[in-house]
XYZ file of C-alpha atoms in Angstrom:
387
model
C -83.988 0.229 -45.273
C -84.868 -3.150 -46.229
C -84.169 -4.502 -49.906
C -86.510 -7.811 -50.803
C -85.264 -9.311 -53.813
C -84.948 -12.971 -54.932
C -82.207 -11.862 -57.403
C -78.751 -11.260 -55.472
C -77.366 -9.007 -58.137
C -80.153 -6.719 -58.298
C -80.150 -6.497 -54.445
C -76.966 -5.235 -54.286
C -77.140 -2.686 -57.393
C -80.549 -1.114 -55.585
C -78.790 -1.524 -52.172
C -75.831 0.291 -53.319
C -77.901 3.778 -54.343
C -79.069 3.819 -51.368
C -76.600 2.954 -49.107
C -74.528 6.138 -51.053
C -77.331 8.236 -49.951
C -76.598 7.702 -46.597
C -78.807 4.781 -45.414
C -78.172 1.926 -43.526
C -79.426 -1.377 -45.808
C -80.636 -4.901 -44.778
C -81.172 -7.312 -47.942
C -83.412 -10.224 -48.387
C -83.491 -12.779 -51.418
C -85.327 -15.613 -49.392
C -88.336 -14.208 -48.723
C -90.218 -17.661 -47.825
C -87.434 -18.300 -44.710
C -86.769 -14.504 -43.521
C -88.514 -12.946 -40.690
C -89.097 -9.356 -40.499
C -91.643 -7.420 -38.526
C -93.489 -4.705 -40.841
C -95.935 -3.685 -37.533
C -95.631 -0.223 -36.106
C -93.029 -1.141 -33.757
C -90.961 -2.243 -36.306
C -87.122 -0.096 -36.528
C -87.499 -0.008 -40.328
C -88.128 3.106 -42.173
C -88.667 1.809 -45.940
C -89.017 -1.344 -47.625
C -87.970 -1.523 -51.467
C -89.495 -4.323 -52.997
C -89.521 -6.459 -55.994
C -92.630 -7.292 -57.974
C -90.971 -9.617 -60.156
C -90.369 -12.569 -57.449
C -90.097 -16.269 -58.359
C -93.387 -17.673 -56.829
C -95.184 -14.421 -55.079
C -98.413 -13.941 -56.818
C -99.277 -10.444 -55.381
C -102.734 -10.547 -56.763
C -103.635 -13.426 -53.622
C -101.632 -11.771 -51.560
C -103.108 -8.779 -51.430
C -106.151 -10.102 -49.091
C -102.862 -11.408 -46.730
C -101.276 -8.414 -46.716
C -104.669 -6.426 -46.197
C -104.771 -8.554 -42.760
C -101.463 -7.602 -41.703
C -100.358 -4.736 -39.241
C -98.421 -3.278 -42.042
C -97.080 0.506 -41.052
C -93.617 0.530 -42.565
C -93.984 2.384 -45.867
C -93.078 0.365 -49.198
C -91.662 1.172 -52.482
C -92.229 -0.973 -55.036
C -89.878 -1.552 -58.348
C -90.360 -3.974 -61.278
C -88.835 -4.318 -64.780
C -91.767 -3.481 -66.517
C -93.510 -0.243 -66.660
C -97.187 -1.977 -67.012
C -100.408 -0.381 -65.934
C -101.594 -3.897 -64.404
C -98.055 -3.661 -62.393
C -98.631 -0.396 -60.894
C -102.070 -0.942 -60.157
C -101.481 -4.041 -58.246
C -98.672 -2.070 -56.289
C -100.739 0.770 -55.568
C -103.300 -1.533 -54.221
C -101.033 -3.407 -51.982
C -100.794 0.060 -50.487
C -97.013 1.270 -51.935
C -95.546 4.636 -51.313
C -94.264 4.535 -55.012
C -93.162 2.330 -57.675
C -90.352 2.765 -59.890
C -89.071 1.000 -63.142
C -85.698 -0.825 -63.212
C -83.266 0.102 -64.190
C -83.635 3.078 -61.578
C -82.039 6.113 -64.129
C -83.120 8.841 -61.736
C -81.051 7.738 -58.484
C -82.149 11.338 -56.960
C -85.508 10.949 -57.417
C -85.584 7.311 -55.906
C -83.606 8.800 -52.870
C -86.633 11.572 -52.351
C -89.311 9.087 -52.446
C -87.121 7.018 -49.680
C -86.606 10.391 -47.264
C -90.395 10.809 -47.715
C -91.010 7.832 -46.952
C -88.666 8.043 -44.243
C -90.399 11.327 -43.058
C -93.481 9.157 -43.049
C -92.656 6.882 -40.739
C -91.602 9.488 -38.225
C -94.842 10.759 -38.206
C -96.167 7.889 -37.711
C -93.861 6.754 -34.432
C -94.470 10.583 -33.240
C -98.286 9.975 -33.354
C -97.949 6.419 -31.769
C -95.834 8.180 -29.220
C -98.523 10.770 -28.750
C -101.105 8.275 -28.605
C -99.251 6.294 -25.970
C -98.759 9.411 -23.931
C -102.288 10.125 -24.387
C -103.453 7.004 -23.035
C -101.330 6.968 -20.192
C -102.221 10.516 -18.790
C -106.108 9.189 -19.609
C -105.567 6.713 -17.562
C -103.835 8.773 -15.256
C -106.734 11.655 -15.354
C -109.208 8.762 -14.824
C -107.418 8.050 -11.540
C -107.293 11.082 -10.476
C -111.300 12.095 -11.238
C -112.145 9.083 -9.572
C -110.570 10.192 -6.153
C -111.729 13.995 -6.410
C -114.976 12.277 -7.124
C -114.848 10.259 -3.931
C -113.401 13.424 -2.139
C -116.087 14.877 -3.346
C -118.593 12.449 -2.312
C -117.091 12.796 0.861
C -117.019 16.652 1.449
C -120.582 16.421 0.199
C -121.985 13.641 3.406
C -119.627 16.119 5.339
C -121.482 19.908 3.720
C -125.023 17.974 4.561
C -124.525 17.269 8.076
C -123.920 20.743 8.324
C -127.512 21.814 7.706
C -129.948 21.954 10.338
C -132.734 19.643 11.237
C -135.869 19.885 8.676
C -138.226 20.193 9.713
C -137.394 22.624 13.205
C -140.867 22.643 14.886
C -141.039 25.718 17.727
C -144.748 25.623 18.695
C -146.885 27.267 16.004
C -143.587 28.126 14.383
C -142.160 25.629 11.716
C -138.764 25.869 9.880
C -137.206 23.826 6.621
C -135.132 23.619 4.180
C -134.182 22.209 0.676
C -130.574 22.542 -0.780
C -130.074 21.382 -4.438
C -126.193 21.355 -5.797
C -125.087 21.093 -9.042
C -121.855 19.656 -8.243
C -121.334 17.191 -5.276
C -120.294 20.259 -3.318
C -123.034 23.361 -2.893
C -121.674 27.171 -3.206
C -125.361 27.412 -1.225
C -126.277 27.523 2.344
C -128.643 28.140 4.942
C -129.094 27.753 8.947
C -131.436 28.482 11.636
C -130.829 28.006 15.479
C -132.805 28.885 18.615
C -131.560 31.847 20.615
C -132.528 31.618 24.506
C -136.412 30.551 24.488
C -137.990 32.858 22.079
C -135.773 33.464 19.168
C -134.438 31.896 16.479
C -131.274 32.959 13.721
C -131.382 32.325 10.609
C -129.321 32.812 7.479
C -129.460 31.968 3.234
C -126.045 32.322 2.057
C -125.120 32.034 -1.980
C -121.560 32.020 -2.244
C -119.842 32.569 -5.703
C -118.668 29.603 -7.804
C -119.092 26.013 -7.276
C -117.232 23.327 -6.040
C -114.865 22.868 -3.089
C -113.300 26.654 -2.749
C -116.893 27.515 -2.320
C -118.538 24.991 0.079
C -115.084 25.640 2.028
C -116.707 29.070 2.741
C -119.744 27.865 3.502
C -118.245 26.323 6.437
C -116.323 28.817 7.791
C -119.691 30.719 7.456
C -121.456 28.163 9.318
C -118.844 28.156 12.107
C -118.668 31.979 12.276
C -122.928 31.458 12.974
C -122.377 28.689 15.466
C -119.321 30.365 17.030
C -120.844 33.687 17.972
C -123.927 30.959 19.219
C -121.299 29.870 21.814
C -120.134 33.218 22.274
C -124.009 34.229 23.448
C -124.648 31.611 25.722
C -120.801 31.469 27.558
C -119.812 35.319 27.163
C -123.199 37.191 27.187
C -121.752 38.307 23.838
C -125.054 39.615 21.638
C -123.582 40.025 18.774
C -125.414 36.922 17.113
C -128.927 38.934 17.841
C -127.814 42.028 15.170
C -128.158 40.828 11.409
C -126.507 43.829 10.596
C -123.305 43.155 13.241
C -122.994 39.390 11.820
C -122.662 40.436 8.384
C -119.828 42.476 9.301
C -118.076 39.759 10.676
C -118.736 37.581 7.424
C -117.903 40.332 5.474
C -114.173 40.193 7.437
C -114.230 36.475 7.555
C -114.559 35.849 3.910
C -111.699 38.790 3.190
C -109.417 37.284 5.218
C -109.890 33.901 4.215
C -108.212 35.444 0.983
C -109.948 33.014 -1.882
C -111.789 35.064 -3.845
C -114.663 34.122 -2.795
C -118.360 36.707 -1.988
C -121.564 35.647 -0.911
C -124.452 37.097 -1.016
C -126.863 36.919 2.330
C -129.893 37.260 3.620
C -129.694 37.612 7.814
C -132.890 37.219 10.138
C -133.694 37.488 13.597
C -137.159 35.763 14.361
C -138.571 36.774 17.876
C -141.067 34.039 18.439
C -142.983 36.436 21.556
C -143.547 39.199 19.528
C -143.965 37.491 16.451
C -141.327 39.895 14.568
C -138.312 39.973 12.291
C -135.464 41.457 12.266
C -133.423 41.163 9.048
C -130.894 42.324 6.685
C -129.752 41.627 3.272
C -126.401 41.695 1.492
C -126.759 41.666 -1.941
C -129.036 39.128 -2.347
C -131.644 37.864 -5.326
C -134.109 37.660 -4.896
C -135.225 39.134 -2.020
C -137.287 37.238 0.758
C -140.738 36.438 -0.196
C -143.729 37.634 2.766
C -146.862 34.982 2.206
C -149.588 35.713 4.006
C -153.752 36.105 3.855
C -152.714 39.152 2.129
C -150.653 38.077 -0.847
C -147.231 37.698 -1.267
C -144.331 40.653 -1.288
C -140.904 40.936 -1.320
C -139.003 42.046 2.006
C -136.981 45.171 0.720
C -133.657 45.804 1.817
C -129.604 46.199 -0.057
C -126.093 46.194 0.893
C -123.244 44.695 -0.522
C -122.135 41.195 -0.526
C -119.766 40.412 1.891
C -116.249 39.254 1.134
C -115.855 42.016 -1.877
C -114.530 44.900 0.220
C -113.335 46.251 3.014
C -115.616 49.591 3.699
C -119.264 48.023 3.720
C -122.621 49.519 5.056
C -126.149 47.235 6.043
C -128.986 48.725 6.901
C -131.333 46.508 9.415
C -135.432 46.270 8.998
C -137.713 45.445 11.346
C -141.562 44.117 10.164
C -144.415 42.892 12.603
C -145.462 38.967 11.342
C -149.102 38.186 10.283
C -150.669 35.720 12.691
C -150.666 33.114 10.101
C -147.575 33.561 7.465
C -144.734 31.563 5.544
C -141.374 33.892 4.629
C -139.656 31.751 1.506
C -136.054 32.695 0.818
C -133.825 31.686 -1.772
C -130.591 31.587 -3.419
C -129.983 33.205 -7.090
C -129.882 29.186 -8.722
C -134.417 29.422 -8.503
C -134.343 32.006 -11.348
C -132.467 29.437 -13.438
C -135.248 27.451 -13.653
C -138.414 29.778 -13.636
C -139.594 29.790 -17.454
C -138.856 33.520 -17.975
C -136.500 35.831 -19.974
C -134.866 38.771 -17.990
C -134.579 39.236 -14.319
C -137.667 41.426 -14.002
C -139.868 38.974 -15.254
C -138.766 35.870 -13.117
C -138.834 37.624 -10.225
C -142.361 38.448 -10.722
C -143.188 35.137 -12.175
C -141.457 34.070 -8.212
C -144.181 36.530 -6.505
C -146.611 35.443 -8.477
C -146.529 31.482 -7.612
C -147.530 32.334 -3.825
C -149.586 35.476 -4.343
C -152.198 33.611 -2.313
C -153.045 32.603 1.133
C -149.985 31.025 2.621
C -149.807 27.499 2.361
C -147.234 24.407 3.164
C -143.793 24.707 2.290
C -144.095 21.105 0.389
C -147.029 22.684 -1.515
C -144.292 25.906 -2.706
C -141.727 23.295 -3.685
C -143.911 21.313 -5.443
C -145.441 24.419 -7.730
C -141.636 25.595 -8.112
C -140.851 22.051 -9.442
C -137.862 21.807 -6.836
C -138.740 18.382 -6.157
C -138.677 17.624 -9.767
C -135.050 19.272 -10.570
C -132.215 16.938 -11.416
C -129.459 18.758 -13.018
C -129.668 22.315 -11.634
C -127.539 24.610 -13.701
C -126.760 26.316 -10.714
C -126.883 25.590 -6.896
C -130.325 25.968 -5.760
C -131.152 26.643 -1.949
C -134.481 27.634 -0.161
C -135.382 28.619 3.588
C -139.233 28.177 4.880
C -140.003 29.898 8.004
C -144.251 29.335 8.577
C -146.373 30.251 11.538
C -149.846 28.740 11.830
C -151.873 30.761 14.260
């Protein structure tokens, strides 16, 4: 505690009560030549102070004190019980204000412990604050290098995709991906086979963010391995839809994340100007364009990564002479101006139910080119044959 009074006597007598109750007292009757620090770092708990000092006008100091970092609770005391006197303390900002001489001793002692219990709060919450601002500062840090990391991972997810556009004589292949992170849950590939066909694959894996673009990768390597495997071990298994989502469906359970995607598996052979596909789980299905309209390519199974026992089913459909196939990932229905699933799927069919036309011209009436914050990751495959 800290007594302020300009009359020695009645500093002691005050400083005496309260010292009995168990506090540790400072007293001041100079105020003019004492220093004392009243800002929240200061170690007092509770001032009582004297209205009645020799040449402190309270009234102009109140603009002063107003000014000041003042966070050390005051109680104010004066010999006179006058509404004018407690008004002026209770506009200084005092805790309380009592009336010398002090009869109640146990009721001045109460308003000094809450006072006390005050000013712990007070430190607590400046602690917290502190605290706060440090592990902001800290978090700040830290978002700025996942940011960069993510940055990075991002330049490093892109030069994963394939040339666009892949021109193969009449045949023409491209791509868009959209994220709505840095990192894409969404992928897709395409890669000549010998001299007349070409894989490709749309793969929406679950979630966002890094867990998920790390299994796009290992996707794209399991694509690109079997590739290798083709050309140095006459291995076909890269020429079966059906066979390489088996061996997603294994990679993605053993990579042990969590983690199922949905695909959508195609064989084009460029000769015979067929396709060969199959679909795990996917939404929506692979759009047909051609002088005829637009349709969806049937076809089910399950997503791969969920379990172990699985079963695809393979399709086989002759090509149109002239044609553009349109697949993509589950983020496009986000975005089509529709209710339930039903509906934006046929609002999808409906944007191309004409003669095919240029990829460009189907992201430009699905407003793809337009789309800044996609509320989820938004990928699309064209495949187009002009005869």
């Amino acid at each position: 505690m800290l007594v302020i009074d300009d009359d020695p006597g009645r500093a002691e007598g005050l400083a005496d009560i309260v010292k009995s109750a168990g506090f540790h007292v400072d007293v001041v009757t100079d105020v003019t030549n004492s220093h004392f620090s009243l800002a929240g770092s200061s170690d007092l708990d509770v001032i009582l102070c004297e209205m009645d000092l020799n040449g402190v006008s309270w009234g102009a100091a109140r603009r002063t004190l107003r000014e000041m970092d003042i966070q050390v609770p005051a109680i104010m005391l004066s010999d006179h019980a006058e509404a004018a006197q407690i008004m002026t303390a209770l506009r200084l900002g005092a805790s309380d204000f009592f009336v010398r001489p002090v009869e109640d001793a146990n009721a001045l002692v109460k308003s000094i412990e809450s006072c006390v219990r005050q000013r712990q709060l007070r430190r607590e919450l400046e602690e917290s604050r502190k605290r706060l601002e440090a592990a902001n500062t800290e978090l700040r840090g830290t978002v700025k290098v996942l940011e960069q990391d993510q940055q990075a991972g991002r330049q490093v997810q892109l030069s994963m995709l394939p040339a666009t556009p892949l021109l193969l004589g009449d045949y023409s292949f491209s791509h868009t991906v959209i994220p709505s992170l840095f990192l894409s849950g969404d992928f897709t590939d395409y890669f000549t086979i010998g001299d007349s066909h070409v894989v490709f694959f749309m793969a929406d894996v679950s979630g966002h963010g890094s867990s998920s673009a790390f299994a796009t990768v290992l996707l794209k390597n399991l694509f690109a391995r079997k590739r290798s495997d083709f050309t140095r071990k006459k291995d076909d298994t890269v020429m079966s839809p059906v066979a390489m989502l088996y061996r997603a469906n294994q990679e993605l359970l053993r990579l042990d994340v969590g983690k199922f995607a949905t695909m959508v598996v195609g064989l084009l052979d460029m000769e015979r100007n067929t396709l060969r596909y199959s679909i795990a789980g996917h939404l929506p299905q692979p759009v047909l364009v051609s002088p005829e309209g637009a349709r969806y390519l049937t076809g089910s199974g399950s997503a791969v990564g969920l379990m172990e026992e699985v079963e695809y089913t393979e399709h086989e459909v002759s090509l149109p002479d002239s044609f553009t196939i349109a697949l993509f990932s589950d983020g496009i229905l986000e975005i089509l101006p529709c209710t339930d699933l039903i509906e934006k799927e046929a609002h999808l069919l409906a944007a191309f139910d004409h003669e095919a036309e240029t990829p460009e011209a189907m992201v430009d009436r699905l407003g793809l080119d337009h789309v800044e914050v996609a509320p989820d990751d938004i990928a699309a495959l064209f495949i187009s044959k002009r005869s």
